[in-house]
Coordinates of N, CA, C and O in Angstrom, one line a residue:
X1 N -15.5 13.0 -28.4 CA -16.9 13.4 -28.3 C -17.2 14.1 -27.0 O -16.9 13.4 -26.0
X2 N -17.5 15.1 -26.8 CA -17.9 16.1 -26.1 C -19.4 15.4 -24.8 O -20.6 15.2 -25.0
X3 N -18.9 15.3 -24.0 CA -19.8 15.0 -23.0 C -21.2 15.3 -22.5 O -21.7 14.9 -21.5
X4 N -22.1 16.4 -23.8 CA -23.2 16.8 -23.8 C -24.2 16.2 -23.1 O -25.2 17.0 -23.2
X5 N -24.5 14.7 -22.2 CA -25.4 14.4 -22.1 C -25.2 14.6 -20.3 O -26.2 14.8 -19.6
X6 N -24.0 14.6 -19.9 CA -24.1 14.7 -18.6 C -23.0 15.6 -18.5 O -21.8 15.2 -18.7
X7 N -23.5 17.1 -18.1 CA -21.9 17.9 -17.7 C -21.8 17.9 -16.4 O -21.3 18.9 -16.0
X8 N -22.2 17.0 -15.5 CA -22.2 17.0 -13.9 C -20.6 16.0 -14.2 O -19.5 16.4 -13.7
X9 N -20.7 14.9 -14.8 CA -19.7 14.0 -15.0 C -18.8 14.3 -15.5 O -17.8 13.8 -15.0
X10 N -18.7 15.3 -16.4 CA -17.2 16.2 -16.9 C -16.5 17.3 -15.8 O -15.4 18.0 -15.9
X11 N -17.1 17.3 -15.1 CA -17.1 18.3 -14.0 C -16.5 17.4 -13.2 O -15.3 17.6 -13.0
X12 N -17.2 16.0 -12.5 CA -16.5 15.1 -11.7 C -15.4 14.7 -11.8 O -14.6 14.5 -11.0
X13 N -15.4 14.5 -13.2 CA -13.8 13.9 -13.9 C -13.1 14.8 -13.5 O -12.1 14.4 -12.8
X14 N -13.2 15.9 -13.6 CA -12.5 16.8 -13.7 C -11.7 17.1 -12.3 O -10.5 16.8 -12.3
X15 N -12.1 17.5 -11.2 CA -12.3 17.3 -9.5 C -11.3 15.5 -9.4 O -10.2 15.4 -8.8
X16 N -11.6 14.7 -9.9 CA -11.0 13.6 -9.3 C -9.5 13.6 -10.1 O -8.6 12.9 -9.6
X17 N -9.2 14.6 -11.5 CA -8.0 14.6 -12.0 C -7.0 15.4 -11.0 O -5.9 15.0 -10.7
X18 N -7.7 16.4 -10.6 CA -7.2 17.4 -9.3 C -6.4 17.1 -8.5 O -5.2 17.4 -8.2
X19 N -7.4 16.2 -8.1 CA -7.3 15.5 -6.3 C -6.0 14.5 -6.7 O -5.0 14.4 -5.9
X20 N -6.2 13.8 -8.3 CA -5.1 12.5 -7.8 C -3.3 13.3 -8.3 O -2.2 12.9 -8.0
X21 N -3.7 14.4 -9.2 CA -2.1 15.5 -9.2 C -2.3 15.8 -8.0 O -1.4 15.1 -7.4
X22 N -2.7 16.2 -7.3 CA -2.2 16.8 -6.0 C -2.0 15.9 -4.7 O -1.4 16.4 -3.8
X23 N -2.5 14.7 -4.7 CA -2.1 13.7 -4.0 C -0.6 12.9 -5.2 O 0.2 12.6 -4.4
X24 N -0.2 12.5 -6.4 CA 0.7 12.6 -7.0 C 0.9 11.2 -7.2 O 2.0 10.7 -7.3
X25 N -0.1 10.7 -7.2 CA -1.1 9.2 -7.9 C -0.8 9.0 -9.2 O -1.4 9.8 -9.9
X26 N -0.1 8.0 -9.8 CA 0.2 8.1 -10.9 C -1.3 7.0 -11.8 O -1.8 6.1 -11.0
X27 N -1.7 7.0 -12.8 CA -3.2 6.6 -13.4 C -2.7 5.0 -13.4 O -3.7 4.3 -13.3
X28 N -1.4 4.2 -13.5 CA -1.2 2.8 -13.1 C -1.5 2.7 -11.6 O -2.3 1.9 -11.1
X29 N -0.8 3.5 -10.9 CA -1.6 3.2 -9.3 C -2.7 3.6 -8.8 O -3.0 3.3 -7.7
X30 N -3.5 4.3 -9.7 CA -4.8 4.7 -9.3 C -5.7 3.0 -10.0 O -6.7 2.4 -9.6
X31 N -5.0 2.7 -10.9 CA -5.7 1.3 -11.5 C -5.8 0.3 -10.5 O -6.8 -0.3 -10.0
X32 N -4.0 0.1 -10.3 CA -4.4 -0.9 -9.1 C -5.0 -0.6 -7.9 O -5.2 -1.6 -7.2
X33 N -5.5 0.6 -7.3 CA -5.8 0.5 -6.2 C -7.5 0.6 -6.4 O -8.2 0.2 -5.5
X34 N -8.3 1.3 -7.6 CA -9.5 1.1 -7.8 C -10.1 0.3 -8.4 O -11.2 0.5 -8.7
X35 N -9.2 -1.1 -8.7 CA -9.4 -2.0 -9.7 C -10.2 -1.6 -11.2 O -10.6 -2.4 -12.0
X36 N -10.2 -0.6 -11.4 CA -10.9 -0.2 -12.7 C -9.4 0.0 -13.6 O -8.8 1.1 -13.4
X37 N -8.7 -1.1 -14.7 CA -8.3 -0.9 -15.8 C -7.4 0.4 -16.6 O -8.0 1.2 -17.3
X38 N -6.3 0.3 -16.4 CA -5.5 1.5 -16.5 C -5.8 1.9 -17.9 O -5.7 3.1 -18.2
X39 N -6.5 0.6 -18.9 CA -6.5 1.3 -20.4 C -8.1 2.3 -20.2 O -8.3 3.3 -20.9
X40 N -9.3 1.8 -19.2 CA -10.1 2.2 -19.1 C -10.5 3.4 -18.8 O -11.4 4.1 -19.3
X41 N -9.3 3.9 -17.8 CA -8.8 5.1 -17.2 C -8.6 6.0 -18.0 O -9.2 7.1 -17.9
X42 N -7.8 5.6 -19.1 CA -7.0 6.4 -19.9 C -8.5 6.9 -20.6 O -8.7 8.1 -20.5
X43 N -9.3 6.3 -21.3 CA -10.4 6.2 -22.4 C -11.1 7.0 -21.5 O -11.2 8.1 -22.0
X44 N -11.6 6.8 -20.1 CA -12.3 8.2 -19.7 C -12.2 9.5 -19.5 O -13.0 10.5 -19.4
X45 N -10.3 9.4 -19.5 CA -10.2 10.9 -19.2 C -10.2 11.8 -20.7 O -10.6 12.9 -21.0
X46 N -9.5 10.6 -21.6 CA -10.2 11.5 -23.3 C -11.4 11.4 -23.3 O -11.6 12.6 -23.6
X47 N -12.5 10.8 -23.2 CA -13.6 11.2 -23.7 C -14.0 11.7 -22.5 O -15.2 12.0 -22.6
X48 N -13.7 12.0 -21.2 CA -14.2 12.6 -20.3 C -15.8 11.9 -19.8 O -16.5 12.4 -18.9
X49 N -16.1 11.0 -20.3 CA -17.0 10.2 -19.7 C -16.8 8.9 -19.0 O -15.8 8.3 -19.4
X50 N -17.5 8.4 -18.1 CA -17.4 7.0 -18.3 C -18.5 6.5 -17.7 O -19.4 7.2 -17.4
X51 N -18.5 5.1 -17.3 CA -19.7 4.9 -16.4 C -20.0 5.1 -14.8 O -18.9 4.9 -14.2
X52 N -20.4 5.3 -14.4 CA -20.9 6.1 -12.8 C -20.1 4.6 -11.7 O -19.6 4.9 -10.6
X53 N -20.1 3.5 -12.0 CA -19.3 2.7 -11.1 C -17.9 2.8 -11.1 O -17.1 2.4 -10.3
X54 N -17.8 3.3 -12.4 CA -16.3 3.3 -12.7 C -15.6 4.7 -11.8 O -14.5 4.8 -11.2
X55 N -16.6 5.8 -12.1 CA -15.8 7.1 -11.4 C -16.5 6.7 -10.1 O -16.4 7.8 -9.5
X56 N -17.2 5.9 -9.2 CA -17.2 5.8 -8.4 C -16.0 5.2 -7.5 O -15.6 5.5 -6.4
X57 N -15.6 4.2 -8.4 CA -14.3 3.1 -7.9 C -13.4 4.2 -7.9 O -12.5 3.8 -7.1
X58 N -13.1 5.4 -8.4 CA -11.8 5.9 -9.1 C -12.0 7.1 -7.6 O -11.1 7.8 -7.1
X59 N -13.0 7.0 -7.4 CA -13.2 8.2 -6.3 C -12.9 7.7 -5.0 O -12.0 8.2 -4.3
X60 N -13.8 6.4 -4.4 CA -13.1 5.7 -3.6 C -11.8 5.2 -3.2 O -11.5 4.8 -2.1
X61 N -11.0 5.1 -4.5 CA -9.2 4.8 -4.0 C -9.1 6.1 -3.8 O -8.5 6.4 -2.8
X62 N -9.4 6.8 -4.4 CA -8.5 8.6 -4.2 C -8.9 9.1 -3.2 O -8.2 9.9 -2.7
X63 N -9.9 8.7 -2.7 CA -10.5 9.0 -0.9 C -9.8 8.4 0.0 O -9.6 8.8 1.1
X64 N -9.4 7.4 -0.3 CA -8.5 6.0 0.8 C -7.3 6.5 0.7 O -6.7 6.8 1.8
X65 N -6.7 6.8 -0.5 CA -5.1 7.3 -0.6 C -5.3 8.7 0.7 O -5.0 8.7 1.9
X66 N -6.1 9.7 -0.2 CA -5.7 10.4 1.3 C -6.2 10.4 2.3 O -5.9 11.2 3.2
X67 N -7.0 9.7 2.4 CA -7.1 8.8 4.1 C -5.8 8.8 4.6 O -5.4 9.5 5.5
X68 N -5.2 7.7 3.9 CA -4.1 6.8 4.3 C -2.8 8.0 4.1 O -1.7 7.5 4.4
X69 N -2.7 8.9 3.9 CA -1.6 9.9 4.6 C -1.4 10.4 5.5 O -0.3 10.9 5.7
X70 N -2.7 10.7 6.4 CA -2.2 11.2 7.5 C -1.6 10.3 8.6 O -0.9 10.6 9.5
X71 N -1.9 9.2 8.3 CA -1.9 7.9 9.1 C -0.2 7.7 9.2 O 0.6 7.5 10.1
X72 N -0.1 7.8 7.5 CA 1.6 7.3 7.5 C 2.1 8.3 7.7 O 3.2 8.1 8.2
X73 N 1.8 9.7 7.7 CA 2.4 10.7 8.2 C 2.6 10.8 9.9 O 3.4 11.6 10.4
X74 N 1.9 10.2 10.5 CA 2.0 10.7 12.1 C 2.5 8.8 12.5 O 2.6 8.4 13.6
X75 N 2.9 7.8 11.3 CA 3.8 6.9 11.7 C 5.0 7.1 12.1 O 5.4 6.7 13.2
X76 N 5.7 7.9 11.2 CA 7.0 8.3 11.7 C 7.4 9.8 11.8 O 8.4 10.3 12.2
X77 N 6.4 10.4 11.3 CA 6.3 11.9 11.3 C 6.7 12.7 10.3 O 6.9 13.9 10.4
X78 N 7.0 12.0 9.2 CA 7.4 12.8 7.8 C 6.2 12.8 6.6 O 5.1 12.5 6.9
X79 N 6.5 13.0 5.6 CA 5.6 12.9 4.9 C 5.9 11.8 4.2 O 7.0 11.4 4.2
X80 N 4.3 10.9 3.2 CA 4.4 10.1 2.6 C 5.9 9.4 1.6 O 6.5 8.4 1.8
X81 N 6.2 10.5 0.8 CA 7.0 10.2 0.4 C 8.6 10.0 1.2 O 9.7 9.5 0.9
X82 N 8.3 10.5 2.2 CA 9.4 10.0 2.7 C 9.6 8.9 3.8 O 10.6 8.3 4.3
X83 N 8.1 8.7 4.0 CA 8.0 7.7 5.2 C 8.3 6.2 3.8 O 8.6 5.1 4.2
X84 N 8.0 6.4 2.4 CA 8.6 5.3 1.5 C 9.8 4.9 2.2 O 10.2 3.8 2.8
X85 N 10.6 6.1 2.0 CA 12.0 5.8 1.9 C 12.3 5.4 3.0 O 13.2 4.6 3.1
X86 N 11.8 5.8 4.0 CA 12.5 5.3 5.2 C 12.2 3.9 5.8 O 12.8 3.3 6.6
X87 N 11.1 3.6 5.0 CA 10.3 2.2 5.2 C 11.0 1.3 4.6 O 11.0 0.2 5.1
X88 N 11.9 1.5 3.3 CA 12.9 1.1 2.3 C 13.7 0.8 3.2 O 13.6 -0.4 3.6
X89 N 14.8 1.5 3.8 CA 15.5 1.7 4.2 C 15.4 0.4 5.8 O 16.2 -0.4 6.1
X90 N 13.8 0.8 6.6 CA 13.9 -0.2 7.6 C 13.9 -1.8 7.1 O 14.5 -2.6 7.7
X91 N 13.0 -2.0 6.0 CA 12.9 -3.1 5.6 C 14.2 -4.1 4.7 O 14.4 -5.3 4.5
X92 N 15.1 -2.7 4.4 CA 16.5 -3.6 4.1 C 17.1 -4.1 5.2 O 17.7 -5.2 5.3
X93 N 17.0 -3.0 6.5 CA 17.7 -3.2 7.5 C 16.8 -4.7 8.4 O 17.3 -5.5 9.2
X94 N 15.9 -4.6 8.0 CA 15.2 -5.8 9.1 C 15.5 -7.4 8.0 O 15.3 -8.6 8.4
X95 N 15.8 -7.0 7.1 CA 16.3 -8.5 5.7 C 17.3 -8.6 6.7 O 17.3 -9.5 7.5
X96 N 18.6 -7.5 6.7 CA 19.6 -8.3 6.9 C 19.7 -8.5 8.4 O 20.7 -9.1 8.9
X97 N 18.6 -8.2 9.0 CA 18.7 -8.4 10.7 C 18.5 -9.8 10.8 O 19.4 -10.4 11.4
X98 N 17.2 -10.7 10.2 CA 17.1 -11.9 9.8 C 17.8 -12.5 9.0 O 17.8 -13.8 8.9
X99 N 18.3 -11.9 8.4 CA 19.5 -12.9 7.7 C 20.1 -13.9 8.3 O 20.8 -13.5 9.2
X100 N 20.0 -15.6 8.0 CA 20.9 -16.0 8.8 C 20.2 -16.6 10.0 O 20.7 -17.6 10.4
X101 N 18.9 -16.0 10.8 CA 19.0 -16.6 11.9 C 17.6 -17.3 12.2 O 17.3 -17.7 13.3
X102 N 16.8 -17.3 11.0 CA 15.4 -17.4 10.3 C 16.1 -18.5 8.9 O 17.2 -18.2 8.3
X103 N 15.1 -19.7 8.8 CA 15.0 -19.9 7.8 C 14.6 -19.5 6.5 O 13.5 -19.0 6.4
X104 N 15.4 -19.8 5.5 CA 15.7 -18.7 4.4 C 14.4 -18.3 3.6 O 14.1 -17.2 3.0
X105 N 13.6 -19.8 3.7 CA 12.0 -18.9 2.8 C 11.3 -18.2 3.8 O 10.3 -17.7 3.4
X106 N 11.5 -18.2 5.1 CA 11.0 -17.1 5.7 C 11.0 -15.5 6.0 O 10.3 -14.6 6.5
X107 N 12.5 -15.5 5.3 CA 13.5 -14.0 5.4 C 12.4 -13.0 5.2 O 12.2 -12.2 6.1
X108 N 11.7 -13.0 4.2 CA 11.5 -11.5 3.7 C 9.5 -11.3 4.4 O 8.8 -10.3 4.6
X109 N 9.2 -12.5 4.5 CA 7.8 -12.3 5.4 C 8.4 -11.8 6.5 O 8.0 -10.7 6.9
X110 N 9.3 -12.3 7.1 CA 9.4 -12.3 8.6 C 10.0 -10.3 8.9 O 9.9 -9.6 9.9
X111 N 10.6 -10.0 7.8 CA 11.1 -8.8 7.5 C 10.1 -7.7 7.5 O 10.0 -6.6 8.1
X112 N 9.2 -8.3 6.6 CA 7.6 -7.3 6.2 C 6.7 -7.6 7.2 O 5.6 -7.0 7.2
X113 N 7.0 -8.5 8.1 CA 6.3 -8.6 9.8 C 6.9 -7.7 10.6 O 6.1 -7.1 11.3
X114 N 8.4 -7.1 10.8 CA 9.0 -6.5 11.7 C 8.3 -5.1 11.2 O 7.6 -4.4 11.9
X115 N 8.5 -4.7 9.8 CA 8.1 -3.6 9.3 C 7.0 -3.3 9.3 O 6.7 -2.1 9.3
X116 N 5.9 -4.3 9.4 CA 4.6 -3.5 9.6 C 4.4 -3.5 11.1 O 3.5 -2.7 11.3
X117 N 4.8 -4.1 12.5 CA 4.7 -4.9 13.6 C 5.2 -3.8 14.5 O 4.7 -2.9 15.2
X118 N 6.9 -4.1 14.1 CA 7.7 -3.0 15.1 C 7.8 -2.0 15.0 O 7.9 -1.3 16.0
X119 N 7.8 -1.4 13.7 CA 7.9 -0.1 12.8 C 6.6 0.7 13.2 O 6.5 1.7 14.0
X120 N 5.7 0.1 12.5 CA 4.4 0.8 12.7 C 4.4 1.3 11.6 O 3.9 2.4 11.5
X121 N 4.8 0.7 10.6 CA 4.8 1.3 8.9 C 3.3 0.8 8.7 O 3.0 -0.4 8.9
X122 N 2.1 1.6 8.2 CA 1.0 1.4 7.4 C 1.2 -0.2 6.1 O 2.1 -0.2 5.2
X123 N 0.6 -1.0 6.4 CA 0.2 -2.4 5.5 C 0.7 -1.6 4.1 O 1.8 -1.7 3.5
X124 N -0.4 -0.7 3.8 CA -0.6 -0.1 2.2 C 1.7 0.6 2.2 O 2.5 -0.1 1.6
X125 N 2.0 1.3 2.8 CA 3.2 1.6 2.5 C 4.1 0.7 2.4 O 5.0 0.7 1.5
X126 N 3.9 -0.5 3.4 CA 4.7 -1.8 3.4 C 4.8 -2.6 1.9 O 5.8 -2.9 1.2
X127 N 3.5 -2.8 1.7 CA 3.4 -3.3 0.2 C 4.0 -2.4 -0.8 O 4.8 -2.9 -1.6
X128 N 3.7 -1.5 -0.8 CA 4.6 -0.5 -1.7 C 5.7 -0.8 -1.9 O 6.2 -1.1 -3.0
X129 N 6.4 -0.8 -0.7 CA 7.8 -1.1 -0.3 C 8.3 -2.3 -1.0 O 9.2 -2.4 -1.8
X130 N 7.3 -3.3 -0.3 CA 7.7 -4.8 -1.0 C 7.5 -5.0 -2.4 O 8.0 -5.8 -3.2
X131 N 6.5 -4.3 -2.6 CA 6.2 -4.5 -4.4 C 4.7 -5.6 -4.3 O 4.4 -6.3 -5.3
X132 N 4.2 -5.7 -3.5 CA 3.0 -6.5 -3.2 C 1.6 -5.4 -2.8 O 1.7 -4.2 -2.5
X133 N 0.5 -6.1 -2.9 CA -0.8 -5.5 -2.4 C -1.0 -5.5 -0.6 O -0.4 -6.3 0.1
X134 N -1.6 -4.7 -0.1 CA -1.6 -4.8 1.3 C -2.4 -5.8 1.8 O -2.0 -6.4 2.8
X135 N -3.3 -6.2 1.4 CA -3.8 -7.6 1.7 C -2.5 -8.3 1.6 O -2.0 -8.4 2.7
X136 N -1.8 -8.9 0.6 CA -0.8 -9.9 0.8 C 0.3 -9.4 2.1 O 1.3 -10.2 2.4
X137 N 0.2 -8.3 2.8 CA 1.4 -7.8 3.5 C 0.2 -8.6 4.8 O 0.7 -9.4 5.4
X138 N -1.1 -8.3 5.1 CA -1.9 -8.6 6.2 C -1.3 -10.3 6.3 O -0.8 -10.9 7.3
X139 N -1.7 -11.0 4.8 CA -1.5 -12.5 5.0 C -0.2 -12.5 5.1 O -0.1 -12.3 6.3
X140 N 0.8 -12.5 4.8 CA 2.6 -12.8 5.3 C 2.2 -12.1 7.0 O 2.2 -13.1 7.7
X141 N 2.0 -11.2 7.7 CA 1.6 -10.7 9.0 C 1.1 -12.0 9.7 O 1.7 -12.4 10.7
X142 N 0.1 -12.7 9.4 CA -0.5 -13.8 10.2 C 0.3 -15.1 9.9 O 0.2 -16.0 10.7
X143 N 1.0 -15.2 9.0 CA 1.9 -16.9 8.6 C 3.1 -16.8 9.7 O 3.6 -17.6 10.4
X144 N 3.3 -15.4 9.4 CA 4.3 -15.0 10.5 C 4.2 -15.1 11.9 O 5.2 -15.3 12.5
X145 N 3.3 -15.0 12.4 CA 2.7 -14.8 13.9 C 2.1 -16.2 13.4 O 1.8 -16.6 14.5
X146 N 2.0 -16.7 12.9 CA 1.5 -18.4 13.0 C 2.9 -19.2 13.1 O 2.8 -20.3 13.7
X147 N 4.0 -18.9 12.6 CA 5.2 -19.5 12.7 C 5.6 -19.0 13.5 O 6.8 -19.3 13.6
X148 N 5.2 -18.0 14.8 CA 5.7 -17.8 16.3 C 5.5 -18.6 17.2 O 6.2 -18.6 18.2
X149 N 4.4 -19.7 16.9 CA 3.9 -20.7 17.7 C 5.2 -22.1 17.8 O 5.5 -22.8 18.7
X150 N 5.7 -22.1 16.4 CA 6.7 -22.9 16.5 C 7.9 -22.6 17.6 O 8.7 -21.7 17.4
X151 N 7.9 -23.5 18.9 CA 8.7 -23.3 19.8 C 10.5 -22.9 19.2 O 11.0 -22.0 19.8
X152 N 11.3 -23.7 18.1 CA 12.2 -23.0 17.5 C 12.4 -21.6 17.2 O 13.2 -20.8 17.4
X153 N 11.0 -21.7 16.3 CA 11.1 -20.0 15.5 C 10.4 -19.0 16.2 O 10.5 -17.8 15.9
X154 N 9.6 -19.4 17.5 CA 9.1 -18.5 18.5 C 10.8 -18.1 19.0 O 11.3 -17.1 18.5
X155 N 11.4 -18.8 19.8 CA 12.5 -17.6 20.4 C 13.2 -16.8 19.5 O 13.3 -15.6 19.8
X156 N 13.8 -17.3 18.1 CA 14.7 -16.7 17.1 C 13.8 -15.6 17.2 O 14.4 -14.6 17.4
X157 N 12.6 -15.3 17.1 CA 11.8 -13.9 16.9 C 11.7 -13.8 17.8 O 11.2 -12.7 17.5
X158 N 11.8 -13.7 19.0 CA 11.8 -13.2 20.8 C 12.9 -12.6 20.7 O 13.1 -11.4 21.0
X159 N 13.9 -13.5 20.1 CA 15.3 -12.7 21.0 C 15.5 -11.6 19.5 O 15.2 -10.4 19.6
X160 N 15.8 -12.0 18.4 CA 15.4 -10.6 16.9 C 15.0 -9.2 17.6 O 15.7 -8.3 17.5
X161 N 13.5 -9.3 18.4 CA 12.7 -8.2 18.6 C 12.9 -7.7 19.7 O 12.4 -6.7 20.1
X162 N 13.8 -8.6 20.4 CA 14.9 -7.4 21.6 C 15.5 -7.0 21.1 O 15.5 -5.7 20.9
X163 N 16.5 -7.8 20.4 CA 17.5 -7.2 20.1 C 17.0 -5.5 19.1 O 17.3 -4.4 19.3
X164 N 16.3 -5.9 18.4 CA 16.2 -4.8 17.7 C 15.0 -3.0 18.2 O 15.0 -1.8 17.9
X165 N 14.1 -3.7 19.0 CA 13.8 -2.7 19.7 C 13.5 -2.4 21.0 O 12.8 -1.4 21.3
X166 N 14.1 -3.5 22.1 CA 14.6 -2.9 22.8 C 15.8 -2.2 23.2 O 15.9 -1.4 24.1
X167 N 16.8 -2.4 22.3 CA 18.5 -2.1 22.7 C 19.4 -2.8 23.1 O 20.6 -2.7 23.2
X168 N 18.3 -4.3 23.6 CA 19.7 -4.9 24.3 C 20.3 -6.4 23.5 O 19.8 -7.4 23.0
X169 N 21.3 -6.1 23.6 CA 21.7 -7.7 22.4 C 21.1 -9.0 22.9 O 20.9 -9.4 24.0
X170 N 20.9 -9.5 21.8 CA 20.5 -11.1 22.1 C 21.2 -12.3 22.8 O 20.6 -13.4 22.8

């Protein structure tokens, strides 16, 4: 059915299909990040309508995403897609840095602390990375810096975060 009642909104739709190919948002990650419903998504872009909170939610993640690229882009100085990979790449390397010298259900918070902490990787890329939301990357960040207080697991993370970004061995 043909959008006859409001062509301002077919117009909008239209502008926000744009923005999320050209930012390269796929409509499952546009769901999770605007909480509005991937089947819902799908139904507005065939009928090209939908309700005004919905393409509001849908406008607001697509505004935050490219917010959030320039940010990750002047993290390490490449572009999004590659600041993934390299985030991939630090976060394998910060598992096996902790490997072993961190107790074992701590490994991979304590990992996704170095990575968002030492790195300077963006929360939102981190989660990516991990397969989590960035809110869960903020909470593992504070359990972690709350298990710094433990005088044991305070030095294993002292001497970790020489070793690894200062240069000099532990």
């Amino acid at each position: 059915m043909a959008n006859t009642q409001r062509p301002d909104q077919a117009a909008k739709l239209q502008r926000l299909e744009k923005k999320r190919l050209r930012l390269g948002v796929s409509l499952d990650e546009l769901a999770a990040l605007s909480g509005v419903p991937a089947r819902k998504i799908y139904r507005i872009r065939r009928d090209r309508r939908g309700f005004d909170s919905d393409i509001r939610k849908l406008t607001f993640a697509l505004r935050a995403i490219e917010r959030e690229e320039p940010m990750e882009r002047a993290s390490f100085g490449v572009r999004s897609s590659g600041l993934e990979a390299a985030a991939r790449m630090a976060f394998q390397g910060f598992l096996a840095a902790v490997s072993g010298r961190l107790p074992e259900r701590y490994e991979r918070k304590a990992a996704l602390y170095l990575l968002v902490t030492g790195a300077n990787v963006p929360s939102a890329t981190a989660g990516r990375v991990y397969g989590c939301t960035k809110q869960y990357v903020s909470k593992a960040v504070r359990q972690v810096e709350d298990l710094r207080e433990d005088p044991e697991l305070g030095g294993a993370f002292r001497d970790l975060e020489a070793t690894l970004f200062s240069g000099r061995p532990a």
